[in-house]
Amino acid sequence: MLSSAEIGIVLAVSIVTAAAALAFALAKGRVRRPVDHVPVEPLALLFDNGLLHHANDIAMARFALWPGTHIWEDLREKLIERFPDFPDAPGSGEDGSIHLRSKGGPTPGRVDVRWRGPLCWVLLDESKAKEPEGVSGVDSDEVEALRRSSDTSPHPVWHLNKDGSVIWSNAAYRDLQSKQATGLKNGSGPLFPVTDESCRVSLPRTGSSKSDWFEVTSSIVGDVTVNHATCINALVDAEDAQRTFVQTLAKTFAHLSIGLAIFDRNGQLVLFNPALLDLTGLRAEFLSAQPKMLSFFDQLRENRRMPEPKNYRNWRQEITEVINAATDGRYHETWPLEDGRTYAVQGRPHPDGALAFLIEDISAEVSLTRNFRAELELSQTILDSVDEGLVVFSASGILTFCNAIYKDLWRQNPDAAFADVTLTDCLDIWKDRANSNMPWQSFLTYLGDQSSTGPFEAMLSLDAQTEMACTVQKIGQGSILIRFKQLQNAAIVDA
């Protein structure tokens, strides 16, 4: 251990060395003159055989190291990040020194290590330049990190004072300003307009007819307005493409006879075609105002272009069910209107939560179907009144029609069958009920002969009292008409 006299000599040497280093740094301009809130005294530590023997107050506060308690390795752990070459152990030998520069920031910028025998002095220059107003007490490493972040940011950032003048800007702002032919300089005025709310701003693009679009946001911090600009060229291009696509769709759907109404995910009308105006009777001004779905259906009800609700109290609930069904693609209804017309309405989901409603006037089809159905019923009634059993088979041998006399005669009801009734099925029934005097082989030969055009006639009997004439005739499109005429009544009259 050192004697009291030796300790006094060491302390004197340390103080003198620290003062000399500070004076040298000031003379060379490496540090600025001290200000009230920034300490300028270098950090000085003395080690004896690797044990911390002495440290000034600022060094102990800076590193939380205490003489007699901490060793060289404790200091190295605190400095190794910024000084990767800091020695693993104090220097050994009679005399020596090393000088290191920081690799991780401006402070501490320099460390001097000197030794003589078992004693080793460590002097750190951690003086700071005067900090900007409003950031007193901020660690200089953090300030440098913030400066690097702002200068490497791709988004322009700038600060305005109360007068609206630019007092600070980052590299992206200055680079953008230099590309504009506005003549603005930093501090003379903002490149973007001053606003209290978020807004979109376009700036001419150098060497192009296009413009660059930015989303500008502002925040007031004290007396300074902090502004951020984000380039939204991709978003603007996407919106332009969407508008062009919608216009193309509108032109495409303009000639459709089906009314089209497309609502976005918020339930607002975004696209309609002229046919919708004709079918719904809605005004173009109303549709152009992009009404909500509920308003759209309310107006349809007012115009009598949809069925009247049975209960007005449940009207909103019914419309909600319509919308929910359209969302799942399940809505497909027929609307009979008061004026006799009939609309077919479909609801279909579209990407991104959109809904499309298709309205088609099917009055002509409904009328045609009704007339056709009436004609079929009339034809069926007439054929049922004929005194012959009639049955028709298609070219593929499927039973397509028979009248009531045939059903009663052969006790067969094809309408009740689960599957198609074929000619083979009917032959089995006929053979089972008729006597064997029917020339079935000739019958089958006639059906298989494509060249035969005349009718085939034969007699058969169901029992002793029922004689029938069977006539087979080929009709249009390969179909076959078979007639069964009872002869019992005629035989009795002749007798």
PDB file of C-alpha atoms in Angstrom, residues 324-460:
ATOM      1  CA  ASN A 324     -77.246  -9.833 -45.021  1.00  0.00           C
ATOM      2  CA  ALA A 325     -78.483 -12.344 -47.582  1.00  0.00           C
ATOM      3  CA  ALA A 326     -76.755 -10.412 -50.383  1.00  0.00           C
ATOM      4  CA  THR A 327     -73.537 -10.433 -48.377  1.00  0.00           C
ATOM      5  CA  ASP A 328     -73.623 -14.242 -48.416  1.00  0.00           C
ATOM      6  CA  GLY A 329     -74.706 -14.360 -52.069  1.00  0.00           C
ATOM      7  CA  ARG A 330     -78.077 -15.900 -51.099  1.00  0.00           C
ATOM      8  CA  TYR A 331     -80.433 -13.124 -52.174  1.00  0.00           C
ATOM      9  CA  HIS A 332     -82.380 -13.938 -55.330  1.00  0.00           C
ATOM     10  CA  GLU A 333     -85.997 -12.783 -55.307  1.00  0.00           C
ATOM     11  CA  THR A 334     -88.800 -11.989 -57.740  1.00  0.00           C
ATOM     12  CA  TRP A 335     -90.617  -8.719 -57.120  1.00  0.00           C
ATOM     13  CA  PRO A 336     -94.179  -8.460 -58.486  1.00  0.00           C
ATOM     14  CA  LEU A 337     -95.000  -4.744 -58.802  1.00  0.00           C
ATOM     15  CA  GLU A 338     -98.319  -2.933 -58.560  1.00  0.00           C
ATOM     16  CA  ASP A 339     -98.268  -1.959 -62.247  1.00  0.00           C
ATOM     17  CA  GLY A 340     -98.103  -5.604 -63.360  1.00  0.00           C
ATOM     18  CA  ARG A 341     -94.398  -5.735 -64.062  1.00  0.00           C
ATOM     19  CA  THR A 342     -92.098  -8.303 -62.509  1.00  0.00           C
ATOM     20  CA  TYR A 343     -88.483  -7.700 -61.465  1.00  0.00           C
ATOM     21  CA  ALA A 344     -85.806 -10.306 -60.749  1.00  0.00           C
ATOM     22  CA  VAL A 345     -83.415  -8.967 -58.084  1.00  0.00           C
ATOM     23  CA  GLN A 346     -80.095 -10.560 -57.134  1.00  0.00           C
ATOM     24  CA  GLY A 347     -77.601  -9.575 -54.451  1.00  0.00           C
ATOM     25  CA  ARG A 348     -73.990 -10.643 -54.822  1.00  0.00           C
ATOM     26  CA  PRO A 349     -70.896  -9.994 -52.696  1.00  0.00           C
ATOM     27  CA  HIS A 350     -67.900  -8.278 -54.276  1.00  0.00           C
ATOM     28  CA  PRO A 351     -64.262  -7.993 -53.112  1.00  0.00           C
ATOM     29  CA  ASP A 352     -63.352  -5.750 -50.188  1.00  0.00           C
ATOM     30  CA  GLY A 353     -66.805  -5.984 -48.621  1.00  0.00           C
ATOM     31  CA  ALA A 354     -68.701  -4.428 -51.549  1.00  0.00           C
ATOM     32  CA  LEU A 355     -72.222  -5.507 -52.595  1.00  0.00           C
ATOM     33  CA  ALA A 356     -73.800  -5.519 -56.039  1.00  0.00           C
ATOM     34  CA  PHE A 357     -77.547  -5.573 -56.733  1.00  0.00           C
ATOM     35  CA  LEU A 358     -78.823  -6.588 -60.171  1.00  0.00           C
ATOM     36  CA  ILE A 359     -82.375  -5.586 -61.139  1.00  0.00           C
ATOM     37  CA  GLU A 360     -83.881  -7.083 -64.306  1.00  0.00           C
ATOM     38  CA  ASP A 361     -87.323  -6.609 -65.823  1.00  0.00           C
ATOM     39  CA  ILE A 362     -88.584 -10.142 -66.525  1.00  0.00           C
ATOM     40  CA  SER A 363     -92.198  -9.193 -67.241  1.00  0.00           C
ATOM     41  CA  ALA A 364     -92.013 -10.530 -70.818  1.00  0.00           C
ATOM     42  CA  GLU A 365     -90.498 -13.828 -69.713  1.00  0.00           C
ATOM     43  CA  VAL A 366     -93.049 -14.218 -66.937  1.00  0.00           C
ATOM     44  CA  SER A 367     -95.898 -13.449 -69.352  1.00  0.00           C
ATOM     45  CA  LEU A 368     -94.505 -15.870 -71.925  1.00  0.00           C
ATOM     46  CA  THR A 369     -94.103 -18.574 -69.287  1.00  0.00           C
ATOM     47  CA  ARG A 370     -97.633 -18.064 -68.064  1.00  0.00           C
ATOM     48  CA  ASN A 371     -99.021 -18.233 -71.598  1.00  0.00           C
ATOM     49  CA  PHE A 372     -96.961 -21.316 -72.385  1.00  0.00           C
ATOM     50  CA  ARG A 373     -98.091 -22.989 -69.202  1.00  0.00           C
ATOM     51  CA  ALA A 374    -101.713 -22.150 -70.046  1.00  0.00           C
ATOM     52  CA  GLU A 375    -101.287 -23.621 -73.531  1.00  0.00           C
ATOM     53  CA  LEU A 376     -99.783 -26.777 -72.072  1.00  0.00           C
ATOM     54  CA  GLU A 377    -102.660 -27.131 -69.665  1.00  0.00           C
ATOM     55  CA  LEU A 378    -105.138 -26.605 -72.520  1.00  0.00           C
ATOM     56  CA  SER A 379    -103.347 -29.158 -74.689  1.00  0.00           C
ATOM     57  CA  GLN A 380    -103.309 -31.643 -71.840  1.00  0.00           C
ATOM     58  CA  THR A 381    -107.042 -31.143 -71.291  1.00  0.00           C
ATOM     59  CA  ILE A 382    -107.810 -31.691 -74.987  1.00  0.00           C
ATOM     60  CA  LEU A 383    -105.677 -34.847 -75.218  1.00  0.00           C
ATOM     61  CA  ASP A 384    -107.216 -36.182 -72.026  1.00  0.00           C
ATOM     62  CA  SER A 385    -110.648 -35.915 -73.686  1.00  0.00           C
ATOM     63  CA  VAL A 386    -109.587 -38.132 -76.625  1.00  0.00           C
ATOM     64  CA  ASP A 387    -110.957 -41.691 -76.406  1.00  0.00           C
ATOM     65  CA  GLU A 388    -107.588 -43.234 -77.285  1.00  0.00           C
ATOM     66  CA  GLY A 389    -104.672 -43.898 -74.989  1.00  0.00           C
ATOM     67  CA  LEU A 390    -101.759 -41.796 -76.195  1.00  0.00           C
ATOM     68  CA  VAL A 391     -98.110 -42.080 -75.184  1.00  0.00           C
ATOM     69  CA  VAL A 392     -95.069 -40.355 -76.725  1.00  0.00           C
ATOM     70  CA  PHE A 393     -91.439 -41.442 -76.444  1.00  0.00           C
ATOM     71  CA  SER A 394     -88.409 -39.345 -77.362  1.00  0.00           C
ATOM     72  CA  ALA A 395     -85.757 -40.497 -79.822  1.00  0.00           C
ATOM     73  CA  SER A 396     -83.748 -41.811 -76.849  1.00  0.00           C
ATOM     74  CA  GLY A 397     -86.721 -43.891 -75.624  1.00  0.00           C
ATOM     75  CA  ILE A 398     -87.816 -41.645 -72.701  1.00  0.00           C
ATOM     76  CA  LEU A 399     -91.547 -41.235 -72.057  1.00  0.00           C
ATOM     77  CA  THR A 400     -92.338 -37.549 -72.548  1.00  0.00           C
ATOM     78  CA  PHE A 401     -96.147 -37.457 -72.598  1.00  0.00           C
ATOM     79  CA  CYS A 402     -99.217 -39.596 -71.961  1.00  0.00           C
ATOM     80  CA  ASN A 403    -102.886 -38.768 -71.493  1.00  0.00           C
ATOM     81  CA  ALA A 404    -105.372 -39.826 -68.850  1.00  0.00           C
ATOM     82  CA  ILE A 405    -106.854 -42.680 -70.969  1.00  0.00           C
ATOM     83  CA  TYR A 406    -103.381 -44.311 -71.235  1.00  0.00           C
ATOM     84  CA  LYS A 407    -102.810 -44.038 -67.473  1.00  0.00           C
ATOM     85  CA  ASP A 408    -106.172 -45.687 -66.713  1.00  0.00           C
ATOM     86  CA  LEU A 409    -105.770 -48.339 -69.404  1.00  0.00           C
ATOM     87  CA  TRP A 410    -102.352 -49.572 -68.296  1.00  0.00           C
ATOM     88  CA  ARG A 411    -102.622 -48.484 -64.659  1.00  0.00           C
ATOM     89  CA  GLN A 412     -99.364 -46.532 -64.977  1.00  0.00           C
ATOM     90  CA  ASN A 413     -98.590 -43.046 -63.659  1.00  0.00           C
ATOM     91  CA  PRO A 414     -95.215 -41.822 -65.009  1.00  0.00           C
ATOM     92  CA  ASP A 415     -95.584 -38.507 -63.163  1.00  0.00           C
ATOM     93  CA  ALA A 416     -95.153 -40.314 -59.839  1.00  0.00           C
ATOM     94  CA  ALA A 417     -91.925 -42.052 -60.868  1.00  0.00           C
ATOM     95  CA  PHE A 418     -88.617 -40.890 -59.311  1.00  0.00           C
ATOM     96  CA  ALA A 419     -86.647 -41.561 -62.500  1.00  0.00           C
ATOM     97  CA  ASP A 420     -87.371 -41.240 -66.192  1.00  0.00           C
ATOM     98  CA  VAL A 421     -89.758 -43.879 -67.537  1.00  0.00           C
ATOM     99  CA  THR A 422     -88.344 -45.589 -70.649  1.00  0.00           C
ATOM    100  CA  LEU A 423     -89.845 -47.565 -73.491  1.00  0.00           C
ATOM    101  CA  THR A 424     -88.338 -50.718 -72.025  1.00  0.00           C
ATOM    102  CA  ASP A 425     -90.176 -50.082 -68.732  1.00  0.00           C
ATOM    103  CA  CYS A 426     -93.458 -49.698 -70.598  1.00  0.00           C
ATOM    104  CA  LEU A 427     -92.870 -52.847 -72.672  1.00  0.00           C
ATOM    105  CA  ASP A 428     -92.527 -54.855 -69.482  1.00  0.00           C
ATOM    106  CA  ILE A 429     -95.877 -53.530 -68.279  1.00  0.00           C
ATOM    107  CA  TRP A 430     -97.585 -54.130 -71.608  1.00  0.00           C
ATOM    108  CA  LYS A 431     -96.308 -57.695 -71.933  1.00  0.00           C
ATOM    109  CA  ASP A 432     -97.319 -58.469 -68.368  1.00  0.00           C
ATOM    110  CA  ARG A 433    -100.929 -57.306 -68.826  1.00  0.00           C
ATOM    111  CA  ALA A 434    -101.639 -58.115 -72.485  1.00  0.00           C
ATOM    112  CA  ASN A 435    -102.244 -61.516 -74.025  1.00  0.00           C
ATOM    113  CA  SER A 436     -99.583 -63.187 -76.093  1.00  0.00           C
ATOM    114  CA  ASN A 437    -101.283 -62.538 -79.444  1.00  0.00           C
ATOM    115  CA  MET A 438     -99.398 -59.223 -79.823  1.00  0.00           C
ATOM    116  CA  PRO A 439     -96.451 -59.601 -82.290  1.00  0.00           C
ATOM    117  CA  TRP A 440     -93.885 -58.034 -80.004  1.00  0.00           C
ATOM    118  CA  GLN A 441     -90.929 -59.062 -82.163  1.00  0.00           C
ATOM    119  CA  SER A 442     -92.349 -57.268 -85.199  1.00  0.00           C
ATOM    120  CA  PHE A 443     -93.086 -54.308 -82.957  1.00  0.00           C
ATOM    121  CA  LEU A 444     -89.448 -54.095 -81.847  1.00  0.00           C
ATOM    122  CA  THR A 445     -88.192 -54.620 -85.385  1.00  0.00           C
ATOM    123  CA  TYR A 446     -90.262 -51.670 -86.582  1.00  0.00           C
ATOM    124  CA  LEU A 447     -88.865 -49.428 -83.823  1.00  0.00           C
ATOM    125  CA  GLY A 448     -85.297 -50.352 -84.712  1.00  0.00           C
ATOM    126  CA  ASP A 449     -85.743 -49.825 -88.473  1.00  0.00           C
ATOM    127  CA  GLN A 450     -84.761 -46.221 -89.177  1.00  0.00           C
ATOM    128  CA  SER A 451     -85.909 -46.424 -92.807  1.00  0.00           C
ATOM    129  CA  SER A 452     -89.512 -47.327 -92.054  1.00  0.00           C
ATOM    130  CA  THR A 453     -91.844 -44.333 -92.343  1.00  0.00           C
ATOM    131  CA  GLY A 454     -95.343 -45.804 -92.388  1.00  0.00           C
ATOM    132  CA  PRO A 455     -97.301 -46.721 -89.262  1.00  0.00           C
ATOM    133  CA  PHE A 456     -97.195 -50.128 -87.591  1.00  0.00           C
ATOM    134  CA  GLU A 457    -100.572 -51.609 -86.653  1.00  0.00           C
ATOM    135  CA  ALA A 458    -101.399 -54.628 -84.550  1.00  0.00           C
ATOM    136  CA  MET A 459    -104.168 -56.057 -82.398  1.00  0.00           C
ATOM    137  CA  LEU A 460    -103.863 -57.069 -78.752  1.00  0.00           C
TER     138      LEU A 460
END
